[in-house]
Structure formats: structure tokens, C-alpha cells
Short mmCIF file of N, CA and C in Angstrom, two decimals:
data_model
loop_
_atom_site.label_atom_id
_atom_site.label_comp_id
_atom_site.label_asym_id
_atom_site.label_seq_id
_atom_site.Cartn_x
_atom_site.Cartn_y
_atom_site.Cartn_z
N GLY A 1 89.54 79.10 119.38
CA GLY A 1 90.05 80.21 118.38
C GLY A 1 91.42 79.40 118.07
N TYR A 2 92.55 79.98 118.99
CA TYR A 2 93.93 79.63 118.92
C TYR A 2 93.94 78.43 118.45
N ILE A 3 93.64 77.29 119.42
CA ILE A 3 94.54 75.72 118.33
C ILE A 3 94.03 76.05 116.65
N TYR A 4 93.08 76.77 116.21
CA TYR A 4 92.52 76.43 114.93
C TYR A 4 93.80 77.48 114.03
N LYS A 5 93.59 78.45 114.88
CA LYS A 5 94.97 79.67 113.98
C LYS A 5 95.89 78.71 114.10
N LEU A 6 96.35 78.45 115.37
CA LEU A 6 97.71 77.20 114.80
C LEU A 6 97.79 76.40 113.74
N ILE A 7 96.55 75.56 114.00
CA ILE A 7 96.60 74.13 112.95
C ILE A 7 96.54 75.30 111.27
N HIS A 8 96.10 75.82 111.07
CA HIS A 8 95.83 76.52 110.07
C HIS A 8 97.67 76.96 109.32
N LEU A 9 97.73 77.82 110.30
CA LEU A 9 99.40 78.04 110.25
C LEU A 9 100.13 77.00 109.92
N LEU A 10 100.59 76.35 110.67
CA LEU A 10 101.27 75.11 110.33
C LEU A 10 100.77 73.99 109.37
N CYS A 11 99.86 74.37 108.56
CA CYS A 11 99.35 73.74 107.16
C CYS A 11 99.96 75.02 105.92
N LEU A 12 100.45 76.06 106.62
CA LEU A 12 100.96 76.77 105.43
C LEU A 12 102.02 76.24 104.53
N PRO A 13 102.42 76.27 103.13
CA PRO A 13 103.62 75.86 102.41
C PRO A 13 104.43 76.20 102.94
N GLU A 14 104.89 77.48 103.53
CA GLU A 14 106.34 77.36 103.76
C GLU A 14 106.83 76.80 105.63
N MET A 15 105.97 76.18 106.03
CA MET A 15 105.78 75.22 107.51
C MET A 15 106.57 74.33 107.07
N LYS A 16 106.49 73.66 105.98
CA LYS A 16 106.62 72.28 105.59
C LYS A 16 107.61 71.79 106.07
N ILE A 17 108.89 72.80 105.84
CA ILE A 17 110.66 72.70 106.50
C ILE A 17 110.52 71.92 107.57
N PHE A 18 109.72 72.79 108.32
CA PHE A 18 109.51 72.62 110.04
C PHE A 18 109.12 71.43 110.38
N LEU A 19 107.79 71.05 109.20
CA LEU A 19 107.55 69.42 109.93
C LEU A 19 108.48 68.61 109.29
N ASP A 20 108.79 68.88 107.78
CA ASP A 20 109.71 67.69 107.68
C ASP A 20 111.08 67.33 108.53
N THR A 21 111.52 68.55 108.70
CA THR A 21 112.68 68.39 109.90
C THR A 21 112.63 68.09 110.83
N THR A 22 111.17 68.10 111.75
CA THR A 22 110.74 67.68 112.78
C THR A 22 110.92 66.27 112.70
N ARG A 23 110.11 65.79 111.79
CA ARG A 23 109.57 64.32 111.66
C ARG A 23 110.95 63.18 111.99
N LEU A 24 111.81 63.93 110.76
CA LEU A 24 112.83 63.50 110.29
C LEU A 24 113.86 62.88 112.06
N LEU A 25 113.77 64.01 112.94
CA LEU A 25 114.62 64.48 114.70
C LEU A 25 114.31 63.28 115.30
N ALA A 26 112.16 63.61 115.26
CA ALA A 26 111.84 62.50 115.60
C ALA A 26 111.64 61.13 115.79
N ALA A 27 111.88 61.05 114.20
CA ALA A 27 111.86 59.61 114.04
C ALA A 27 113.50 58.63 114.79
N HIS A 28 114.14 59.97 115.22
CA HIS A 28 115.76 59.14 115.94
C HIS A 28 115.50 59.71 116.99
N THR A 29 114.84 60.20 117.60
CA THR A 29 114.23 60.17 119.36
C THR A 29 114.02 58.98 119.83
N ASP A 30 114.30 58.49 120.82
CA ASP A 30 113.58 57.09 121.41
C ASP A 30 112.52 57.53 122.75
N ASN A 31 112.61 59.06 123.19
CA ASN A 31 111.70 59.42 124.12
C ASN A 31 110.70 60.22 123.29
N VAL A 32 110.73 59.80 122.55
CA VAL A 32 109.43 61.36 121.35
C VAL A 32 108.22 61.60 122.20
N VAL A 33 107.73 60.85 122.98
CA VAL A 33 106.25 60.75 123.72
C VAL A 33 106.96 62.23 125.00
N ASP A 34 107.70 61.58 126.13
CA ASP A 34 108.79 62.50 127.12
C ASP A 34 108.84 64.05 126.48
N GLU A 35 109.33 64.27 125.34
CA GLU A 35 110.06 65.30 124.45
C GLU A 35 108.85 66.05 124.51
N LEU A 36 107.36 65.65 124.04
CA LEU A 36 106.57 66.33 123.64
C LEU A 36 105.64 66.56 125.09
N TRP A 37 105.69 65.78 125.86
CA TRP A 37 105.37 66.27 127.38
C TRP A 37 106.13 66.99 127.89
N ASN A 38 107.27 67.31 127.67
CA ASN A 38 108.35 68.37 128.01
C ASN A 38 107.79 69.65 127.81
N TYR A 39 107.30 69.65 126.44
CA TYR A 39 106.77 71.19 126.05
C TYR A 39 105.49 71.27 125.82
N ILE A 40 104.75 70.41 126.30
CA ILE A 40 103.53 70.79 126.77
C ILE A 40 103.00 70.87 128.40
N GLU A 41 104.30 70.47 129.40
CA GLU A 41 104.17 71.17 130.62
C GLU A 41 105.01 72.12 130.71
N HIS A 42 105.60 72.50 129.99
CA HIS A 42 106.48 73.83 130.16
C HIS A 42 105.74 75.11 128.96
N GLY A 43 104.44 75.10 128.58
CA GLY A 43 103.80 75.76 127.78
C GLY A 43 103.75 76.18 126.58
N LYS A 44 104.89 75.46 125.82
CA LYS A 44 105.72 75.82 124.50
C LYS A 44 104.52 74.80 123.34
N ILE A 45 103.29 75.73 123.34
CA ILE A 45 102.36 74.80 122.47
C ILE A 45 102.58 75.03 120.80
N VAL A 46 103.21 75.71 120.50
CA VAL A 46 103.54 75.61 119.36
C VAL A 46 104.28 74.78 118.71
N PRO A 47 105.68 74.60 119.91
CA PRO A 47 106.60 73.26 119.43
C PRO A 47 105.99 72.31 119.59
N ALA A 48 104.91 71.95 120.84
CA ALA A 48 104.31 70.84 120.74
C ALA A 48 103.51 70.58 119.62
N ALA A 49 102.71 71.34 119.00
CA ALA A 49 102.23 71.09 117.76
C ALA A 49 102.81 70.84 116.75
N ILE A 50 103.75 71.31 116.28
CA ILE A 50 104.64 70.56 115.59
C ILE A 50 105.17 69.70 115.31
N LEU A 51 105.72 69.31 116.43
CA LEU A 51 106.18 67.46 116.84
C LEU A 51 104.69 66.78 116.63
N LEU A 52 103.75 66.95 117.06
CA LEU A 52 102.76 66.04 117.11
C LEU A 52 102.29 65.90 115.64
N LEU A 53 102.32 67.13 114.91
CA LEU A 53 101.67 66.68 113.51
C LEU A 53 102.83 66.07 112.78
N ALA A 54 103.60 66.50 113.13
CA ALA A 54 104.99 66.25 111.81
C ALA A 54 105.12 64.55 112.53
N ALA A 55 105.21 64.31 113.40
CA ALA A 55 105.72 62.60 114.14
C ALA A 55 104.59 61.95 114.74
N GLN A 56 102.85 62.46 113.96
CA GLN A 56 102.05 61.61 114.19
C GLN A 56 102.06 60.08 114.26
N ARG A 57 102.48 59.92 113.19
CA ARG A 57 102.73 58.02 113.11
C ARG A 57 103.61 57.37 113.95
N ARG A 58 104.71 58.16 114.74
CA ARG A 58 105.41 57.89 115.30
C ARG A 58 104.33 57.20 116.93
N PHE A 59 103.89 59.03 116.99
CA PHE A 59 103.22 58.46 118.46
C PHE A 59 101.77 57.40 118.05
N ARG A 60 101.04 57.00 116.93
CA ARG A 60 100.36 56.52 116.72
C ARG A 60 100.85 54.91 117.10
N LYS A 61 102.39 54.93 116.11
CA LYS A 61 102.57 53.37 116.64
C LYS A 61 102.81 52.87 118.05
N LEU A 62 103.09 54.14 118.66
CA LEU A 62 103.86 54.36 120.22
C LEU A 62 102.41 54.14 121.40
N ASN A 63 101.22 54.59 120.54
CA ASN A 63 99.94 54.37 121.40
C ASN A 63 100.18 55.83 122.54
N GLY A 64 100.93 56.84 121.79
CA GLY A 64 101.35 58.09 122.25
C GLY A 64 100.45 59.23 122.90
N PHE A 65 99.30 59.05 121.73
CA PHE A 65 98.31 59.98 121.86
C PHE A 65 97.61 59.38 123.55
N ASP A 66 97.34 58.13 123.12
CA ASP A 66 96.56 57.93 124.80
C ASP A 66 97.64 58.24 125.89
N MET A 67 98.60 58.25 125.62
CA MET A 67 99.48 58.51 127.03
C MET A 67 99.67 59.50 126.99
N ILE A 68 99.90 60.52 125.72
CA ILE A 68 99.78 62.01 126.46
C ILE A 68 98.51 62.60 126.86
N LYS A 69 97.48 62.02 126.29
CA LYS A 69 95.88 62.30 126.83
C LYS A 69 95.39 61.86 127.81
N ASN A 70 96.44 61.16 129.01
CA ASN A 70 96.30 60.36 130.24
C ASN A 70 96.82 61.32 130.81
N ARG A 71 98.25 62.10 130.62
CA ARG A 71 99.15 62.95 130.80
C ARG A 71 98.22 64.22 131.41
N ILE A 72 97.40 64.41 130.19
CA ILE A 72 96.92 65.98 129.75
C ILE A 72 95.47 66.07 131.33
N ASP A 73 94.84 64.70 131.06
CA ASP A 73 93.92 64.46 131.72
C ASP A 73 94.01 64.66 133.70
N ASP A 74 95.42 64.01 133.98
CA ASP A 74 95.66 63.65 135.02
C ASP A 74 96.17 65.34 135.48
N SER A 75 96.82 66.24 134.41
CA SER A 75 97.13 67.56 134.63
C SER A 75 96.46 68.37 135.24
N ILE A 76 95.09 68.09 134.53
CA ILE A 76 93.83 68.94 134.53
C ILE A 76 92.98 68.92 135.91
N PHE A 77 92.90 67.82 135.75
CA PHE A 77 92.29 66.97 137.55
C PHE A 77 93.22 67.57 138.30
N SER A 78 94.70 67.54 139.01
CA SER A 78 95.31 68.16 139.56
C SER A 78 95.06 69.32 139.70
N LEU A 79 94.86 70.42 138.52
CA LEU A 79 94.71 71.70 138.13
C LEU A 79 92.85 71.60 139.02
N ILE A 80 92.54 71.14 139.23
CA ILE A 80 91.05 71.44 139.53
C ILE A 80 91.23 71.60 141.28
N ARG A 81 91.60 70.39 141.64
CA ARG A 81 91.76 69.76 143.04
C ARG A 81 92.82 71.47 143.49
N GLU A 82 93.86 71.49 142.86
CA GLU A 82 94.45 73.19 143.66
C GLU A 82 93.30 73.99 143.04
N GLY A 83 92.73 73.81 142.34
CA GLY A 83 92.10 75.41 142.09
C GLY A 83 90.76 75.44 143.44
N CYS A 84 90.29 74.42 143.57
CA CYS A 84 89.12 74.20 144.94
C CYS A 84 90.18 74.48 146.43
N GLY A 85 91.44 74.70 146.22
CA GLY A 85 92.03 75.15 147.71
C GLY A 85 92.47 76.11 147.82
N LEU A 86 92.32 77.15 146.76
CA LEU A 86 92.71 78.62 146.36
C LEU A 86 91.47 78.66 146.79
N GLN A 87 91.96 79.94 147.94
CA GLN A 87 90.75 80.63 149.11
C GLN A 87 91.32 82.13 148.58
N ILE A 88 91.93 82.60 147.48
CA ILE A 88 92.00 83.60 146.76
C ILE A 88 91.06 84.56 145.93
N GLY A 89 91.55 85.58 145.59
CA GLY A 89 90.39 86.77 144.66
C GLY A 89 90.40 86.26 143.63
N LYS A 90 89.76 86.54 142.48
CA LYS A 90 90.29 86.26 141.23
C LYS A 90 91.24 86.66 140.68
N ASN A 91 91.85 87.88 140.92
CA ASN A 91 92.35 88.82 140.54
C ASN A 91 94.35 88.44 141.22
N THR A 92 94.47 87.57 141.88
CA THR A 92 95.53 87.64 142.03
C THR A 92 96.68 86.89 141.38
N LYS A 93 97.93 87.13 141.88
CA LYS A 93 98.91 86.01 140.24
C LYS A 93 98.47 84.65 140.66
N ALA A 94 98.42 84.38 141.97
CA ALA A 94 97.86 82.37 141.80
C ALA A 94 97.13 82.42 140.92
N ALA A 95 95.96 82.39 141.29
CA ALA A 95 95.02 82.61 140.33
C ALA A 95 94.91 82.88 138.84
N LYS A 96 95.81 83.72 138.28
CA LYS A 96 95.83 83.69 137.34
C LYS A 96 96.56 82.71 136.47
N GLN A 97 97.91 82.66 137.53
CA GLN A 97 98.61 81.54 136.78
C GLN A 97 97.82 80.31 136.90
N TRP A 98 97.06 80.11 137.85
CA TRP A 98 96.06 78.51 137.81
C TRP A 98 95.45 79.25 136.58
N LYS A 99 95.10 80.17 136.22
CA LYS A 99 94.05 79.73 135.00
C LYS A 99 94.47 79.77 133.43
N GLU A 100 96.09 80.05 133.49
CA GLU A 100 96.79 80.36 132.29
C GLU A 100 97.10 78.82 132.55
N LYS A 101 97.32 77.75 133.34
CA LYS A 101 97.66 76.40 133.53
C LYS A 101 96.58 75.39 132.56
N GLU A 102 95.26 76.18 133.36
CA GLU A 102 94.10 75.24 132.96
C GLU A 102 93.79 75.54 131.37
N VAL A 103 93.71 76.89 130.82
CA VAL A 103 93.93 77.16 129.09
C VAL A 103 94.93 76.35 128.90
N ARG A 104 95.67 76.33 128.87
CA ARG A 104 96.62 75.62 128.15
C ARG A 104 96.83 74.45 128.53
N PHE A 105 96.31 73.54 129.14
CA PHE A 105 96.41 72.37 128.99
C PHE A 105 94.62 71.82 128.88
N TYR A 106 93.98 72.85 128.38
CA TYR A 106 92.35 72.11 127.47
C TYR A 106 92.98 72.70 126.22
N ASN A 107 93.98 73.43 125.56
CA ASN A 107 93.95 74.02 124.39
C ASN A 107 94.78 72.57 124.23
N VAL A 108 95.63 72.68 124.79
CA VAL A 108 96.76 71.19 124.31
C VAL A 108 95.54 69.81 123.95
N LEU A 109 94.88 69.72 124.82
CA LEU A 109 94.27 68.65 124.66
C LEU A 109 92.69 68.60 123.56
N PHE A 110 92.99 69.74 123.49
CA PHE A 110 91.77 70.03 122.17
C PHE A 110 92.68 69.78 120.87
N LEU A 111 93.74 70.26 120.94
CA LEU A 111 95.14 70.04 119.94
C LEU A 111 95.02 68.74 119.55
N VAL A 112 95.80 68.18 120.86
CA VAL A 112 95.78 66.49 120.56
C VAL A 112 94.49 65.71 120.14
N ARG A 113 93.52 66.08 120.11
CA ARG A 113 92.47 65.26 119.81
C ARG A 113 91.85 66.00 118.76
N ILE A 114 92.40 66.69 118.00
CA ILE A 114 92.32 67.31 116.72
C ILE A 114 93.15 66.23 115.51
N ILE A 115 94.24 66.56 116.17
CA ILE A 115 95.15 65.67 115.46
C ILE A 115 95.17 64.46 115.31
N LEU A 116 94.80 63.60 116.48
CA LEU A 116 94.21 62.30 116.60
C LEU A 116 93.43 61.85 115.27
N LYS A 117 92.46 62.94 115.73
CA LYS A 117 91.14 62.78 114.45
C LYS A 117 91.71 62.80 112.98
N ALA A 118 92.55 64.03 113.00
CA ALA A 118 92.02 65.28 111.52
C ALA A 118 93.65 64.81 111.17
N GLY A 119 94.32 64.48 111.73
CA GLY A 119 95.86 64.66 111.43
C GLY A 119 96.57 63.87 110.14
N GLU A 120 96.20 62.72 109.81
CA GLU A 120 96.45 61.67 108.61
C GLU A 120 96.06 62.66 107.78
N ALA A 121 94.83 62.71 107.44
CA ALA A 121 94.30 63.96 106.46
C ALA A 121 95.06 65.74 106.11
N LEU A 122 95.37 65.79 107.38
CA LEU A 122 96.18 67.25 107.11
C LEU A 122 97.59 66.94 106.95
N ASP A 123 98.15 66.12 107.24
CA ASP A 123 99.17 65.92 106.72
C ASP A 123 99.73 65.79 105.05
N ALA A 124 98.61 64.74 104.73
CA ALA A 124 98.35 64.32 103.29
C ALA A 124 98.40 65.71 102.57
N TYR A 125 96.98 66.52 103.10
CA TYR A 125 97.18 67.63 102.13
C TYR A 125 98.31 68.80 102.31
N ILE A 126 99.17 68.45 103.48
CA ILE A 126 100.49 69.54 103.10
C ILE A 126 101.66 69.26 102.17
N GLN A 127 101.50 67.13 102.51
CA GLN A 127 102.22 67.25 101.54
C GLN A 127 102.44 67.47 100.03
N THR A 128 100.97 67.03 99.88
CA THR A 128 100.32 67.39 98.47
C THR A 128 100.27 69.17 97.84
N HIS A 129 99.85 69.78 98.69
CA HIS A 129 99.42 70.85 98.33
C HIS A 129 101.16 72.25 98.71
N SER A 130 102.09 71.42 99.42
CA SER A 130 103.26 72.38 99.58
C SER A 130 104.01 72.01 98.74
N GLU A 131 104.43 70.60 97.98
CA GLU A 131 105.10 70.44 96.54
C GLU A 131 104.68 70.83 96.01
N ASN A 132 103.12 70.80 95.85
CA ASN A 132 102.73 71.71 94.57
C ASN A 132 102.62 72.64 94.13
N ASN A 133 102.76 73.55 95.68
CA ASN A 133 102.11 74.97 95.12
C ASN A 133 102.49 75.70 96.32
N MET A 134 103.94 76.03 95.92
CA MET A 134 104.66 76.95 97.39
C MET A 134 103.71 77.75 97.38
N GLN A 135 103.42 78.44 96.34
CA GLN A 135 102.51 79.85 96.34
C GLN A 135 101.11 80.01 96.56
N ALA A 136 100.65 78.87 97.55
CA ALA A 136 99.47 79.23 97.81
C ALA A 136 98.80 79.91 98.60
N SER A 137 97.56 80.62 98.27
CA SER A 137 97.06 81.65 99.02
C SER A 137 96.91 81.25 100.56
N HIS A 138 97.11 82.35 101.87
CA HIS A 138 96.67 81.84 103.13
C HIS A 138 94.81 81.27 103.10
N HIS A 139 94.52 82.08 101.76
CA HIS A 139 93.45 82.13 101.90
C HIS A 139 92.62 80.51 101.60
N GLU A 140 92.92 80.46 100.55
CA GLU A 140 92.98 79.03 99.72
C GLU A 140 93.42 77.57 100.84
N VAL A 141 94.50 77.85 101.28
CA VAL A 141 95.07 77.08 102.70
C VAL A 141 93.81 77.30 103.68
N HIS A 142 93.45 78.28 103.89
CA HIS A 142 92.38 78.25 104.79
C HIS A 142 90.75 77.45 104.74
N GLY A 143 90.72 77.72 103.57
CA GLY A 143 89.78 77.07 102.97
C GLY A 143 89.62 75.44 102.69
N LYS A 144 91.12 74.81 102.70
CA LYS A 144 91.59 73.59 102.48
C LYS A 144 91.20 73.01 103.79
N VAL A 145 92.03 73.16 104.89
CA VAL A 145 92.39 73.10 105.69
C VAL A 145 91.18 73.32 106.96
N SER A 146 89.94 73.94 106.83
CA SER A 146 88.74 74.13 107.54
C SER A 146 87.83 73.07 106.47
N ALA A 147 88.16 72.64 105.47
CA ALA A 147 87.20 71.42 104.95
C ALA A 147 87.39 70.04 106.22
N VAL A 148 89.12 69.94 105.85
CA VAL A 148 89.23 68.64 106.12
C VAL A 148 89.20 68.23 107.13
N LEU A 149 89.38 69.57 108.48
CA LEU A 149 88.48 69.67 109.95
C LEU A 149 87.10 69.21 109.67
N LYS A 150 86.66 70.04 108.90
CA LYS A 150 85.11 69.86 108.84
C LYS A 150 84.79 68.25 108.62
N SER A 151 85.51 67.57 108.06
CA SER A 151 85.36 66.61 107.60
C SER A 151 85.46 65.24 108.51
N TYR A 152 86.28 65.65 109.47
CA TYR A 152 86.52 64.93 110.09
C TYR A 152 85.93 65.52 111.76
N ASP A 153 85.11 66.20 111.61
CA ASP A 153 83.72 66.47 112.66
C ASP A 153 84.75 67.35 114.06
N VAL A 154 85.92 68.20 113.61
CA VAL A 154 86.89 68.37 114.51
C VAL A 154 86.76 70.36 114.45
N GLY A 155 86.11 70.51 113.17
CA GLY A 155 86.24 71.83 112.83
C GLY A 155 85.50 72.97 113.34
N SER A 156 85.61 74.40 113.42
CA SER A 156 85.03 75.25 114.18
C SER A 156 84.12 74.93 114.17
N LEU A 157 83.14 75.37 115.30
CA LEU A 157 81.76 75.88 115.53
C LEU A 157 81.34 76.95 115.59
N GLY A 158 82.38 77.76 116.26
CA GLY A 158 82.12 79.27 116.13
C GLY A 158 81.77 79.94 114.99
N LYS A 159 82.29 81.29 114.83
CA LYS A 159 82.56 81.94 114.25
C LYS A 159 83.53 81.42 113.39
N ASP A 160 83.90 81.93 111.82
CA ASP A 160 84.92 81.54 111.30
C ASP A 160 86.15 82.52 111.33
N ILE A 161 87.76 81.54 111.18
CA ILE A 161 88.85 82.48 111.12
C ILE A 161 88.85 83.60 110.18
N CYS A 162 89.35 84.98 110.91
CA CYS A 162 89.78 86.02 109.57
C CYS A 162 90.75 85.75 109.05
N ILE A 163 90.69 85.44 108.13
CA ILE A 163 91.78 85.65 107.27
C ILE A 163 93.11 86.17 107.56
N GLU A 164 93.08 87.38 107.74
CA GLU A 164 93.86 88.66 107.73
C GLU A 164 95.09 88.11 109.10
N ASP A 165 94.12 87.44 110.31
CA ASP A 165 95.06 87.18 111.44
C ASP A 165 96.02 86.26 111.30
N LEU A 166 95.77 85.51 110.69
CA LEU A 166 96.56 84.19 110.15
C LEU A 166 98.04 85.18 109.63
N GLN A 167 98.93 85.09 110.54
CA GLN A 167 100.38 85.64 110.29
C GLN A 167 101.21 84.49 110.15
N CYS A 168 102.15 84.44 109.66
CA CYS A 168 103.38 83.34 109.59
C CYS A 168 104.84 84.45 109.10
N PHE A 169 105.41 84.31 110.09
CA PHE A 169 106.54 85.62 110.22
C PHE A 169 107.96 84.37 109.80
N PRO A 170 108.65 84.99 108.43
CA PRO A 170 109.70 84.43 107.66
C PRO A 170 110.97 84.64 109.14
N TYR A 171 111.04 85.57 109.60
CA TYR A 171 111.88 85.89 110.70
C TYR A 171 111.54 86.15 111.75
N ASP A 172 112.42 86.11 112.96
CA ASP A 172 112.29 86.39 113.92
C ASP A 172 111.79 88.25 114.33
N CYS A 173 110.57 88.00 114.64
CA CYS A 173 109.98 89.69 114.67
C CYS A 173 109.92 90.07 115.90
N GLY A 174 110.34 89.33 116.94
CA GLY A 174 110.60 90.49 118.01
C GLY A 174 109.24 89.72 119.06
N GLY A 175 107.99 88.79 118.49
CA GLY A 175 106.90 88.57 119.28
C GLY A 175 107.10 88.43 120.41
N PRO A 176 106.21 88.07 121.43
CA PRO A 176 106.22 88.13 122.83
C PRO A 176 106.97 86.73 123.32
N ASP A 177 107.66 86.80 124.41
CA ASP A 177 108.21 85.47 125.10
C ASP A 177 107.31 84.39 125.11
N GLY A 178 105.83 84.61 125.55
CA GLY A 178 105.21 83.51 125.87
C GLY A 178 104.31 82.70 124.61
N VAL A 179 104.51 82.03 124.62
CA VAL A 179 103.83 81.04 123.12
C VAL A 179 102.57 81.09 123.69
N LEU A 180 101.89 80.51 124.26
CA LEU A 180 101.07 80.88 124.91
C LEU A 180 99.90 81.82 125.30
N HIS A 181 98.82 82.42 124.49
CA HIS A 181 98.24 83.38 124.65
C HIS A 181 96.40 83.11 124.33
N GLU A 182 95.55 83.37 125.50
CA GLU A 182 94.18 83.10 125.20
C GLU A 182 93.85 83.40 123.84
N HIS A 183 94.28 84.39 123.78
CA HIS A 183 93.71 84.96 122.10
C HIS A 183 94.42 85.75 121.57
N GLY A 184 95.73 85.30 121.70
CA GLY A 184 97.25 86.08 121.03
C GLY A 184 97.82 85.34 119.91
N ASP A 185 98.47 86.39 119.45
CA ASP A 185 99.71 85.89 118.25
C ASP A 185 101.02 85.06 118.45
N THR A 186 100.85 84.74 117.45
CA THR A 186 102.23 83.33 117.97
C THR A 186 103.09 83.84 116.63
N ASP A 187 104.69 83.95 117.75
CA ASP A 187 105.81 84.02 116.19
C ASP A 187 105.99 82.14 116.12
N LEU A 188 105.54 81.66 115.30
CA LEU A 188 105.76 80.21 114.84
C LEU A 188 107.26 79.74 114.34
N THR A 189 107.90 81.22 113.41
CA THR A 189 109.08 80.33 113.16
C THR A 189 110.40 80.63 114.68
N LYS A 190 110.08 81.89 115.04
CA LYS A 190 110.83 81.53 116.51
C LYS A 190 110.52 80.49 117.39
N ALA A 191 109.19 80.10 117.59
CA ALA A 191 108.66 79.07 118.09
C ALA A 191 109.84 78.01 117.67
N ALA A 192 109.73 77.42 116.07
CA ALA A 192 109.84 76.13 116.13
C ALA A 192 111.49 76.18 115.79
N THR A 193 112.07 77.27 115.35
CA THR A 193 113.62 77.02 115.67
C THR A 193 114.19 76.73 117.27
N GLY A 194 113.53 77.29 117.98
CA GLY A 194 113.84 77.76 119.02
C GLY A 194 114.58 78.81 119.61
N SER A 195 114.77 79.74 118.64
CA SER A 195 115.56 80.81 118.28
C SER A 195 115.24 81.50 119.81
N PRO A 196 116.49 82.21 120.48
CA PRO A 196 115.80 83.22 121.64
C PRO A 196 115.05 84.45 121.44
#
């Protein structure tokens, strides 16, 4: 549910400026794949999602999706090997950190695959509907984005996302420091702007 919520939030009209700005910056970044990997490795899922969605054309040209998927696969493999070596209880700090890393890498792999399959259609929706309708309701955006995801066979198979759970804060509202939560909320503005 976390990745679907994030994608729906990024498709809101008010997020277009972050995506456009990121697209321009990424166009002038030589090592954009390494920058994306840096975000992923440090658990910065929201900036990674913004960069991935905004600069997907560049990633496609550089074979960046395959490079990132390979790095994620390698990290998951290393985690599995590391997990086999953990001879400690489930509730220890090391086990919890291991689980957080595992969830983070699986979430990012899921995100990368969604953007790889449906990213161009999502970007077309964002460009078209953000310019024509800055006042689109969250409900309308949710419906259209869900339809795009389903048409590319990457839509949610579980329960639908609750519209009331979608939040986009225009200012730093003092959200949690960590961006990744297994089922938590995210302060997109804070993460997108890199403000402390």
C-alpha cells in the first residue's frame, strides 16, 4: 500500500513543480543512476520516487532501470545471506534493522517495476491534467491513476486505497524523520525539497 499511496501522491497537480524541477536537474546530472542509487541505499524512498518518475526518459536511455534493478537484486541477495547468519531473536535491534532494509529494498523494487511499466503513461497523465486542471480533487486523481496502473497490469490487487489517507502537505508539518514506514505516512514536501 505504501508505494501505491506514494505514486498517487506524486500524480497530484501540486506535485508537478517538484517533478518538473527534478527533471531539469536530472537532465544536467552526469551520474543520475548513481544519484538514484544513493537515495535508495540511504532509505530516501520519496526523493527516489520523484527522481525515477521525473527522469524516467533519461533512465530508459541509459539502461538505468536494469542497472538499478540489478543493484536492488544484489542488495536483496546480500540481505538474505545476512539474514541466514542472524542467530538472534526476532525482536532484537539487529533483526528489526534487517527487516527495515528488506522492506525498503522490496518497496523500491516494486516502485521501479511500476515506473518501468506505467511511468510514461503516468507522466503523460501528470503533464496533461496538471496543466489543464490544477484543482483536480484527490478522488479524481486517485481514480485516473488507478486506471492507468491497472491498464499496465501493475494496479493494486488488494483493497482499494482510502482517499482520506492521501495527504499532500504544502509546508513542513513536522512529519517523521524517517521516510520509509511499512504502512506509515510521508511528508512529501519535506522529502522533496530536502529540508531538514
